[in-house]
PDB file of C-alpha atoms in Angstrom:
ATOM      1  CA  MET A  28     -99.262  34.099 -26.186  1.00  0.00           C
ATOM      2  CA  ASN A  29    -102.240  34.823 -27.592  1.00  0.00           C
ATOM      3  CA  PRO A  30    -102.350  38.759 -28.277  1.00  0.00           C
ATOM      4  CA  THR A  31    -106.323  38.846 -27.809  1.00  0.00           C
ATOM      5  CA  THR A  32    -105.990  37.229 -24.351  1.00  0.00           C
ATOM      6  CA  HIS A  33    -103.387  39.902 -22.815  1.00  0.00           C
ATOM      7  CA  ALA A  34    -103.821  42.676 -24.676  1.00  0.00           C
ATOM      8  CA  ARG A  35    -103.872  45.646 -22.173  1.00  0.00           C
ATOM      9  CA  THR A  36    -105.880  48.463 -21.369  1.00  0.00           C
ATOM     10  CA  THR A  37    -104.443  50.392 -18.673  1.00  0.00           C
ATOM     11  CA  ALA A  38    -103.772  54.210 -18.337  1.00  0.00           C
ATOM     12  CA  LEU A  39    -101.487  54.504 -20.977  1.00  0.00           C
ATOM     13  CA  ALA A  40    -100.516  58.035 -23.153  1.00  0.00           C
ATOM     14  CA  ILE A  41    -100.586  55.871 -26.805  1.00  0.00           C
ATOM     15  CA  ALA A  42    -103.520  54.469 -28.316  1.00  0.00           C
ATOM     16  CA  ALA A  43    -104.626  51.405 -29.566  1.00  0.00           C
ATOM     17  CA  THR A  44    -104.141  52.922 -32.799  1.00  0.00           C
ATOM     18  CA  GLY A  45    -100.644  54.405 -32.832  1.00  0.00           C
ATOM     19  CA  VAL A  46     -99.410  57.312 -32.400  1.00  0.00           C
ATOM     20  CA  ALA A  47     -96.526  59.229 -33.296  1.00  0.00           C
ATOM     21  CA  ALA A  48     -93.943  58.517 -30.310  1.00  0.00           C
ATOM     22  CA  SER A  49     -92.711  63.136 -31.438  1.00  0.00           C
ATOM     23  CA  THR A  50     -93.072  65.634 -34.148  1.00  0.00           C
ATOM     24  CA  ALA A  51     -90.838  65.236 -36.167  1.00  0.00           C
ATOM     25  CA  ALA A  52     -90.475  63.928 -39.243  1.00  0.00           C
ATOM     26  CA  ALA A  53     -91.031  59.983 -40.197  1.00  0.00           C
ATOM     27  CA  ALA A  54     -91.324  59.416 -35.937  1.00  0.00           C
ATOM     28  CA  PRO A  55     -91.697  56.484 -34.490  1.00  0.00           C
ATOM     29  CA  LEU A  56     -95.220  54.808 -33.721  1.00  0.00           C
ATOM     30  CA  ILE A  57     -95.882  52.517 -30.784  1.00  0.00           C
ATOM     31  CA  PHE A  58     -98.963  50.931 -29.940  1.00  0.00           C
ATOM     32  CA  ASN A  59    -100.194  48.745 -26.673  1.00  0.00           C
ATOM     33  CA  ASP A  60    -102.323  46.341 -28.835  1.00  0.00           C
ATOM     34  CA  ARG A  61    -100.975  43.037 -30.705  1.00  0.00           C
ATOM     35  CA  GLY A  62    -103.563  42.938 -33.190  1.00  0.00           C
ATOM     36  CA  ASN A  63    -103.654  45.966 -33.704  1.00  0.00           C
ATOM     37  CA  TRP A  64     -99.516  46.503 -34.305  1.00  0.00           C
ATOM     38  CA  GLU A  65     -99.718  43.640 -36.926  1.00  0.00           C
ATOM     39  CA  THR A  66    -102.811  44.844 -39.441  1.00  0.00           C
ATOM     40  CA  ALA A  67    -100.623  48.144 -39.036  1.00  0.00           C
ATOM     41  CA  VAL A  68     -97.947  45.821 -40.123  1.00  0.00           C
ATOM     42  CA  GLY A  69     -99.441  44.173 -43.080  1.00  0.00           C
ATOM     43  CA  GLN A  70     -96.581  41.891 -43.447  1.00  0.00           C
ATOM     44  CA  PRO A  71     -95.663  37.765 -42.246  1.00  0.00           C
ATOM     45  CA  LEU A  72     -93.720  38.629 -38.939  1.00  0.00           C
ATOM     46  CA  ILE A  73     -90.881  36.506 -37.015  1.00  0.00           C
ATOM     47  CA  THR A  74     -91.913  35.767 -33.741  1.00  0.00           C
ATOM     48  CA  GLU A  75     -89.484  34.252 -30.896  1.00  0.00           C
ATOM     49  CA  THR A  76     -91.508  32.857 -28.438  1.00  0.00           C
ATOM     50  CA  PHE A  77     -88.073  31.226 -26.667  1.00  0.00           C
ATOM     51  CA  GLU A  78     -89.721  27.368 -26.552  1.00  0.00           C
ATOM     52  CA  ASP A  79     -86.312  26.427 -28.144  1.00  0.00           C
ATOM     53  CA  GLU A  80     -84.480  27.440 -25.190  1.00  0.00           C
ATOM     54  CA  ALA A  81     -83.238  25.594 -22.379  1.00  0.00           C
ATOM     55  CA  LEU A  82     -84.029  26.836 -18.880  1.00  0.00           C
ATOM     56  CA  GLY A  83     -81.272  28.438 -17.543  1.00  0.00           C
ATOM     57  CA  PHE A  84     -78.782  31.770 -17.713  1.00  0.00           C
ATOM     58  CA  VAL A  85     -77.339  32.676 -20.994  1.00  0.00           C
ATOM     59  CA  THR A  86     -74.592  34.647 -22.570  1.00  0.00           C
ATOM     60  CA  ASP A  87     -74.615  38.199 -23.373  1.00  0.00           C
ATOM     61  CA  PRO A  88     -74.831  38.582 -26.032  1.00  0.00           C
ATOM     62  CA  ALA A  89     -77.586  35.236 -26.799  1.00  0.00           C
ATOM     63  CA  THR A  90     -78.500  34.703 -30.333  1.00  0.00           C
ATOM     64  CA  PHE A  91     -81.635  32.798 -30.395  1.00  0.00           C
ATOM     65  CA  ALA A  92     -83.772  29.811 -32.705  1.00  0.00           C
ATOM     66  CA  SER A  93     -85.452  33.574 -34.666  1.00  0.00           C
ATOM     67  CA  GLY A  94     -81.628  34.990 -35.603  1.00  0.00           C
ATOM     68  CA  LEU A  95     -82.537  37.456 -32.402  1.00  0.00           C
ATOM     69  CA  THR A  96     -79.279  38.546 -30.215  1.00  0.00           C
ATOM     70  CA  ALA A  97     -79.947  39.785 -26.216  1.00  0.00           C
ATOM     71  CA  GLY A  98     -77.770  41.851 -24.532  1.00  0.00           C
ATOM     72  CA  VAL A  99     -77.179  43.384 -21.595  1.00  0.00           C
ATOM     73  CA  LEU A 100     -75.601  47.453 -21.566  1.00  0.00           C
ATOM     74  CA  GLY A 101     -74.487  49.299 -18.268  1.00  0.00           C
ATOM     75  CA  SER A 102     -74.755  48.084 -15.534  1.00  0.00           C
ATOM     76  CA  ASP A 103     -74.341  44.406 -15.344  1.00  0.00           C
ATOM     77  CA  ILE A 104     -77.232  42.070 -15.385  1.00  0.00           C
ATOM     78  CA  SER A 105     -77.617  38.513 -16.116  1.00  0.00           C
ATOM     79  CA  MET A 106     -80.522  37.183 -18.224  1.00  0.00           C
ATOM     80  CA  ARG A 107     -81.654  33.113 -18.215  1.00  0.00           C
ATOM     81  CA  ILE A 108     -84.256  31.244 -19.634  1.00  0.00           C
ATOM     82  CA  GLU A 109     -87.360  30.626 -17.183  1.00  0.00           C
ATOM     83  CA  ALA A 110     -90.629  29.600 -17.338  1.00  0.00           C
ATOM     84  CA  GLY A 111     -93.607  30.171 -14.455  1.00  0.00           C
ATOM     85  CA  ASP A 112     -92.122  31.637 -10.989  1.00  0.00           C
ATOM     86  CA  PRO A 113     -89.001  30.585  -9.774  1.00  0.00           C
ATOM     87  CA  ASP A 114     -87.263  33.166  -7.851  1.00  0.00           C
ATOM     88  CA  GLY A 115     -91.644  33.337  -6.051  1.00  0.00           C
ATOM     89  CA  ILE A 116     -91.937  36.779  -6.565  1.00  0.00           C
ATOM     90  CA  SER A 117     -94.918  36.666  -8.102  1.00  0.00           C
ATOM     91  CA  ALA A 118     -95.918  38.771 -11.812  1.00  0.00           C
ATOM     92  CA  ASP A 119     -92.357  37.110 -12.433  1.00  0.00           C
ATOM     93  CA  ASN A 120     -94.785  34.842 -16.007  1.00  0.00           C
ATOM     94  CA  THR A 121     -95.151  36.254 -19.231  1.00  0.00           C
ATOM     95  CA  THR A 122     -96.955  34.282 -20.774  1.00  0.00           C
ATOM     96  CA  THR A 123     -99.580  31.937 -19.130  1.00  0.00           C
ATOM     97  CA  ASP A 124     -99.611  28.066 -18.611  1.00  0.00           C
ATOM     98  CA  GLY A 125     -95.722  28.179 -17.184  1.00  0.00           C
ATOM     99  CA  ARG A 126     -94.091  28.656 -20.580  1.00  0.00           C
ATOM    100  CA  LYS A 127     -90.839  30.008 -21.806  1.00  0.00           C
ATOM    101  CA  TYR A 128     -89.416  33.738 -21.365  1.00  0.00           C
ATOM    102  CA  LEU A 129     -86.471  35.918 -21.149  1.00  0.00           C
ATOM    103  CA  ARG A 130     -85.769  37.582 -17.723  1.00  0.00           C
ATOM    104  CA  TYR A 131     -83.236  40.461 -17.494  1.00  0.00           C
ATOM    105  CA  GLY A 132     -82.204  41.080 -13.722  1.00  0.00           C
ATOM    106  CA  ALA A 133     -82.208  39.189 -10.674  1.00  0.00           C
ATOM    107  CA  GLU A 134     -82.826  40.512  -7.121  1.00  0.00           C
ATOM    108  CA  ASP A 135     -79.437  40.643  -5.591  1.00  0.00           C
ATOM    109  CA  GLU A 136     -78.674  42.693  -9.391  1.00  0.00           C
ATOM    110  CA  THR A 137     -78.937  46.185  -9.093  1.00  0.00           C
ATOM    111  CA  GLY A 138     -78.585  49.319 -11.658  1.00  0.00           C
ATOM    112  CA  THR A 139     -80.245  50.972 -14.480  1.00  0.00           C
ATOM    113  CA  TYR A 140     -79.689  48.676 -17.895  1.00  0.00           C
ATOM    114  CA  SER A 141     -80.801  49.220 -20.950  1.00  0.00           C
ATOM    115  CA  ALA A 142     -82.064  45.666 -22.517  1.00  0.00           C
ATOM    116  CA  ARG A 143     -80.378  45.123 -26.254  1.00  0.00           C
ATOM    117  CA  PHE A 144     -82.437  44.170 -28.610  1.00  0.00           C
ATOM    118  CA  THR A 145     -79.950  43.345 -32.600  1.00  0.00           C
ATOM    119  CA  LEU A 146     -82.097  41.814 -35.443  1.00  0.00           C
ATOM    120  CA  PRO A 147     -81.119  39.548 -38.334  1.00  0.00           C
ATOM    121  CA  THR A 148     -81.731  41.887 -40.538  1.00  0.00           C
ATOM    122  CA  ALA A 149     -82.799  45.023 -41.106  1.00  0.00           C
ATOM    123  CA  SER A 150     -86.546  45.972 -40.037  1.00  0.00           C
ATOM    124  CA  THR A 151     -88.884  48.627 -39.581  1.00  0.00           C
ATOM    125  CA  ALA A 152     -91.421  46.584 -37.018  1.00  0.00           C
ATOM    126  CA  PHE A 153     -90.884  45.610 -33.827  1.00  0.00           C
ATOM    127  CA  GLY A 154     -93.413  44.190 -31.112  1.00  0.00           C
ATOM    128  CA  CYS A 155     -93.041  42.377 -27.415  1.00  0.00           C
ATOM    129  CA  ASP A 156     -94.864  41.379 -24.525  1.00  0.00           C
ATOM    130  CA  ILE A 157     -93.087  42.382 -21.377  1.00  0.00           C
ATOM    131  CA  SER A 158     -93.494  42.569 -17.513  1.00  0.00           C
ATOM    132  CA  ALA A 159     -91.709  42.326 -14.244  1.00  0.00           C
ATOM    133  CA  CYS A 160     -90.432  46.466 -15.076  1.00  0.00           C
ATOM    134  CA  GLN A 161     -91.356  49.280 -12.292  1.00  0.00           C
ATOM    135  CA  PRO A 162     -90.201  51.824 -14.131  1.00  0.00           C
ATOM    136  CA  PHE A 163     -89.543  56.151 -12.453  1.00  0.00           C
ATOM    137  CA  SER A 164     -90.870  58.743 -13.683  1.00  0.00           C
ATOM    138  CA  ALA A 165     -88.659  61.604 -15.686  1.00  0.00           C
ATOM    139  CA  SER A 166     -88.949  63.449 -12.832  1.00  0.00           C
ATOM    140  CA  GLY A 167     -88.289  61.258 -10.756  1.00  0.00           C
ATOM    141  CA  GLY A 168     -91.602  60.359  -9.319  1.00  0.00           C
ATOM    142  CA  ALA A 169     -92.694  57.353  -7.792  1.00  0.00           C
ATOM    143  CA  PRO A 170     -92.411  54.343  -9.926  1.00  0.00           C
ATOM    144  CA  GLY A 171     -94.241  52.871 -12.667  1.00  0.00           C
ATOM    145  CA  GLN A 172     -95.155  56.980 -13.277  1.00  0.00           C
ATOM    146  CA  GLY A 173     -93.769  57.447 -16.003  1.00  0.00           C
ATOM    147  CA  GLY A 174     -92.196  55.052 -18.813  1.00  0.00           C
ATOM    148  CA  MET A 175     -88.660  53.614 -21.359  1.00  0.00           C
ATOM    149  CA  ASN A 176     -86.865  55.286 -23.264  1.00  0.00           C
ATOM    150  CA  ILE A 177     -86.735  53.464 -26.821  1.00  0.00           C
ATOM    151  CA  THR A 178     -83.978  53.705 -28.622  1.00  0.00           C
ATOM    152  CA  LEU A 179     -83.668  52.085 -32.118  1.00  0.00           C
ATOM    153  CA  ILE A 180     -80.475  52.319 -33.924  1.00  0.00           C
ATOM    154  CA  GLY A 181     -80.024  51.530 -37.762  1.00  0.00           C
ATOM    155  CA  ASP A 182     -77.951  52.507 -40.790  1.00  0.00           C
ATOM    156  CA  GLY A 183     -78.189  56.405 -40.322  1.00  0.00           C
ATOM    157  CA  VAL A 184     -81.245  55.535 -38.181  1.00  0.00           C
ATOM    158  CA  PHE A 185     -81.190  57.277 -34.140  1.00  0.00           C
ATOM    159  CA  GLU A 186     -84.062  57.009 -32.990  1.00  0.00           C
ATOM    160  CA  ASP A 187     -84.895  58.046 -29.291  1.00  0.00           C
ATOM    161  CA  PHE A 188     -88.029  58.235 -27.674  1.00  0.00           C
ATOM    162  CA  PHE A 189     -90.026  58.242 -24.388  1.00  0.00           C
ATOM    163  CA  PHE A 190     -92.523  55.382 -23.279  1.00  0.00           C
ATOM    164  CA  GLN A 191     -94.966  57.188 -21.166  1.00  0.00           C
ATOM    165  CA  SER A 192     -97.278  54.942 -18.777  1.00  0.00           C
ATOM    166  CA  ASP A 193     -98.913  55.947 -15.564  1.00  0.00           C
ATOM    167  CA  ALA A 194     -99.280  52.052 -14.897  1.00  0.00           C
ATOM    168  CA  LEU A 195     -97.205  49.189 -13.399  1.00  0.00           C
ATOM    169  CA  PHE A 196     -95.466  46.482 -15.949  1.00  0.00           C
ATOM    170  CA  ASP A 197     -96.115  43.883 -13.409  1.00  0.00           C
ATOM    171  CA  ASP A 198     -98.836  42.349 -15.695  1.00  0.00           C
ATOM    172  CA  VAL A 199     -98.136  41.709 -19.067  1.00  0.00           C
ATOM    173  CA  THR A 200     -97.656  44.863 -21.570  1.00  0.00           C
ATOM    174  CA  PHE A 201     -97.521  45.227 -24.628  1.00  0.00           C
ATOM    175  CA  ILE A 202     -94.512  47.202 -26.571  1.00  0.00           C
ATOM    176  CA  GLY A 203     -95.100  47.282 -30.306  1.00  0.00           C
ATOM    177  CA  ILE A 204     -92.757  50.157 -32.071  1.00  0.00           C
ATOM    178  CA  THR A 205     -92.892  50.322 -37.036  1.00  0.00           C
ATOM    179  CA  ASN A 206     -90.743  52.848 -37.886  1.00  0.00           C
ATOM    180  CA  ASP A 207     -90.512  54.406 -41.692  1.00  0.00           C
ATOM    181  CA  ALA A 208     -86.765  53.641 -41.537  1.00  0.00           C
ATOM    182  CA  ALA A 209     -85.646  50.394 -40.614  1.00  0.00           C
ATOM    183  CA  PHE A 210     -83.298  49.731 -37.438  1.00  0.00           C
ATOM    184  CA  THR A 211     -81.194  46.997 -36.407  1.00  0.00           C
ATOM    185  CA  GLU A 212     -80.871  47.069 -32.687  1.00  0.00           C
ATOM    186  CA  ILE A 213     -83.321  48.170 -30.539  1.00  0.00           C
ATOM    187  CA  ARG A 214     -82.676  49.466 -26.446  1.00  0.00           C
ATOM    188  CA  LEU A 215     -85.557  49.494 -23.816  1.00  0.00           C
ATOM    189  CA  SER A 216     -84.455  51.285 -20.871  1.00  0.00           C
ATOM    190  CA  ILE A 217     -84.524  50.202 -17.422  1.00  0.00           C
ATOM    191  CA  THR A 218     -83.854  52.227 -14.498  1.00  0.00           C
ATOM    192  CA  GLN A 219     -83.491  50.791 -11.393  1.00  0.00           C
ATOM    193  CA  ILE A 220     -86.311  50.942  -8.689  1.00  0.00           C
ATOM    194  CA  ARG A 221     -85.347  49.455  -5.796  1.00  0.00           C
ATOM    195  CA  PHE A 222     -81.706  47.790  -4.126  1.00  0.00           C
ATOM    196  CA  GLY A 223     -82.947  44.459  -4.073  1.00  0.00           C
ATOM    197  CA  GLY A 224     -82.439  44.353  -8.027  1.00  0.00           C
ATOM    198  CA  GLN A 225     -84.813  45.264 -10.822  1.00  0.00           C
ATOM    199  CA  SER A 226     -85.761  42.356 -13.397  1.00  0.00           C
ATOM    200  CA  PHE A 227     -87.501  42.946 -16.375  1.00  0.00           C
ATOM    201  CA  GLU A 228     -89.308  40.290 -18.629  1.00  0.00           C
ATOM    202  CA  ALA A 229     -89.911  39.963 -21.641  1.00  0.00           C
ATOM    203  CA  ASP A 230     -91.334  37.266 -24.636  1.00  0.00           C
ATOM    204  CA  ASP A 231     -92.813  36.375 -27.765  1.00  0.00           C
ATOM    205  CA  VAL A 232     -90.544  39.570 -29.270  1.00  0.00           C
ATOM    206  CA  ALA A 233     -91.513  39.823 -32.918  1.00  0.00           C
ATOM    207  CA  PHE A 234     -90.507  41.767 -35.803  1.00  0.00           C
ATOM    208  CA  ASP A 235     -90.534  41.805 -40.114  1.00  0.00           C
TER     209      ASP A 235
END
């Protein structure tokens, strides 16, 4: 995916150059622009594009060509590799030209869950494009008013913070993270907002 094509200027409560997620020492920095995140990382990245994967459902957990492993914590939610918009519900493709992406959830699946990503080696940076996610606010307000919880886990590392956004994630949104302490697992908490299910798409998942 071309990061300059898909960079977003939504009303995120973070700067494109990155701001601390909390006031604690070594707090994660969060980015909403892939180019600025890549500059901050300053070293080669491994990127999982899912282009080498067959279309269809994948097992939980699933390990892909880059060494990235994806899974689900919480509700009984499926994962599958998709391209385009096979369910015809629109705003369901995280990429251009019908390329492949990883989808969590289906229209008939409900429940709150976490999209879990495990890295092949400890990393201090993680980033991905997301779409089709419409989270509740932390105070239980309308969909899209709030954001999602993000958790970083590693050897002696546990960072839990809130990614705040006042925009729906129906279109492509980039989330990038850097952290002083290395981590091996990232969890994105997806809160159910409708009886018809809560899907979530991820693509171009990168780490150092």
